[in-house]
């Protein structure tokens, strides 16, 4: 929900700046500005959804039986003895998932 609102805020910011800076755009009415806000809302939601789906499937999540917590840092994983895979495949790191989901959700 917050990612959708964040995308909407970015769309609203773009619309406001264009409205202030460009008198030709002001003459078009509110429709182009509403489209920017909607585009921001959709992109924020889509990016969040893709990030969640990719993180659950192609990013490996590990659990330490010793410390009883989910491990996200590879340095920590190397120092812990008993580690169990609880979800996903070891194809992408967390940073790679975020990068790919961001790239796939942006609209050109």
Tab-separated table of C-alpha atoms in Angstrom:
chain	number	residue	atom	x	y	z
A	1	UNK	CA	0.000	0.000	0.000
A	2	UNK	CA	2.812	2.407	0.844
A	3	UNK	CA	4.534	1.712	-2.496
A	4	UNK	CA	1.312	2.604	-4.319
A	5	UNK	CA	1.035	5.848	-2.357
A	6	UNK	CA	4.723	6.574	-3.005
A	7	UNK	CA	4.225	6.095	-6.735
A	8	UNK	CA	1.193	8.373	-6.589
A	9	UNK	CA	3.207	11.014	-4.773
A	10	UNK	CA	5.878	10.891	-7.471
A	11	UNK	CA	3.191	11.182	-10.167
A	12	UNK	CA	1.626	14.120	-8.316
A	13	UNK	CA	5.026	15.798	-8.013
A	14	UNK	CA	5.667	15.386	-11.740
A	15	UNK	CA	2.222	16.781	-12.563
A	16	UNK	CA	2.703	19.758	-10.229
A	17	UNK	CA	6.098	20.653	-11.657
A	18	UNK	CA	4.847	20.404	-15.237
A	19	UNK	CA	1.774	22.474	-14.356
A	20	UNK	CA	3.929	25.204	-12.808
A	21	UNK	CA	6.660	25.218	-15.464
A	22	UNK	CA	4.738	24.817	-18.724
A	23	UNK	CA	1.845	27.085	-19.683
A	24	UNK	CA	1.090	25.001	-22.803
A	25	UNK	CA	0.424	21.980	-20.575
A	26	UNK	CA	-1.851	24.039	-18.319
A	27	UNK	CA	-4.006	24.777	-21.354
A	28	UNK	CA	-4.652	21.030	-21.823
A	29	UNK	CA	-6.739	20.811	-18.655
A	30	UNK	CA	-6.432	18.318	-15.821
A	31	UNK	CA	-6.429	15.076	-17.884
A	32	UNK	CA	-2.653	14.809	-18.520
A	33	UNK	CA	-1.958	15.524	-14.852
A	34	UNK	CA	-4.428	12.901	-13.669
A	35	UNK	CA	-2.788	10.392	-16.034
A	36	UNK	CA	0.616	11.090	-14.460
A	37	UNK	CA	-0.743	10.450	-10.969
A	38	UNK	CA	-2.473	7.239	-12.102
A	39	UNK	CA	0.701	6.104	-13.873
A	40	UNK	CA	2.645	6.654	-10.647
A	41	UNK	CA	0.076	4.695	-8.604
A	42	UNK	CA	0.101	1.759	-11.038
A	43	UNK	CA	3.893	1.693	-11.333
A	44	UNK	CA	4.332	1.754	-7.549
A	45	UNK	CA	1.897	-1.127	-7.084
A	46	UNK	CA	3.305	-3.156	-9.957
A	47	UNK	CA	6.858	-2.720	-8.712
A	48	UNK	CA	5.894	-3.872	-5.234
A	49	UNK	CA	4.014	-6.895	-6.595
A	50	UNK	CA	6.903	-7.924	-8.849
A	51	UNK	CA	9.390	-7.482	-6.014
A	52	UNK	CA	7.321	-9.740	-3.762
A	53	UNK	CA	6.808	-12.438	-6.389
A	54	UNK	CA	10.454	-12.467	-7.462
A	55	UNK	CA	11.658	-12.407	-3.858
A	56	UNK	CA	9.484	-15.399	-2.969
A	57	UNK	CA	10.518	-17.503	-5.956
A	58	UNK	CA	13.985	-16.688	-7.295
A	59	UNK	CA	15.634	-15.234	-4.184
A	60	UNK	CA	16.674	-17.798	-1.619
A	61	UNK	CA	15.528	-17.284	1.971
A	62	UNK	CA	17.468	-19.089	4.699
A	63	UNK	CA	16.697	-19.824	8.351
A	64	UNK	CA	19.305	-20.326	11.071
A	65	UNK	CA	18.396	-23.001	13.587
A	66	UNK	CA	21.231	-21.764	15.837
A	67	UNK	CA	20.111	-18.135	16.091
A	68	UNK	CA	16.429	-18.823	15.276
A	69	UNK	CA	16.141	-16.053	12.684
A	70	UNK	CA	15.848	-15.511	8.955
A	71	UNK	CA	19.198	-14.758	7.324
A	72	UNK	CA	19.592	-12.121	4.653
A	73	UNK	CA	23.295	-11.295	4.755
A	74	UNK	CA	25.664	-13.740	3.051
A	75	UNK	CA	28.422	-12.937	5.547
A	76	UNK	CA	26.155	-14.110	8.368
A	77	UNK	CA	25.231	-17.245	6.402
A	78	UNK	CA	28.896	-18.255	6.176
A	79	UNK	CA	29.380	-18.010	9.956
A	80	UNK	CA	26.247	-19.955	10.983
A	81	UNK	CA	26.428	-23.756	11.190
A	82	UNK	CA	22.864	-25.034	10.748
A	83	UNK	CA	21.026	-23.268	7.930
A	84	UNK	CA	17.782	-24.389	6.271
A	85	UNK	CA	16.353	-23.155	2.977
A	86	UNK	CA	12.778	-22.042	3.639
A	87	UNK	CA	11.840	-20.479	0.296
A	88	UNK	CA	13.009	-19.663	-3.206
A	89	UNK	CA	15.874	-20.590	-5.442
A	90	UNK	CA	19.373	-19.208	-5.183
A	91	UNK	CA	19.272	-17.350	-8.497
A	92	UNK	CA	19.262	-13.676	-7.491
A	93	UNK	CA	20.330	-11.694	-4.443
A	94	UNK	CA	18.005	-9.236	-2.722
A	95	UNK	CA	19.654	-6.296	-4.505
A	96	UNK	CA	19.275	-7.993	-7.885
A	97	UNK	CA	15.587	-8.703	-7.228
A	98	UNK	CA	14.992	-5.043	-6.354
A	99	UNK	CA	16.839	-3.859	-9.450
A	100	UNK	CA	14.982	-6.194	-11.804
A	101	UNK	CA	11.549	-5.497	-10.323
A	102	UNK	CA	12.188	-1.761	-10.580
A	103	UNK	CA	13.242	-2.066	-14.198
A	104	UNK	CA	10.305	-4.289	-15.135
A	105	UNK	CA	7.726	-2.027	-13.476
A	106	UNK	CA	8.838	1.260	-14.994
A	107	UNK	CA	6.772	2.459	-17.912
A	108	UNK	CA	8.413	4.155	-20.871
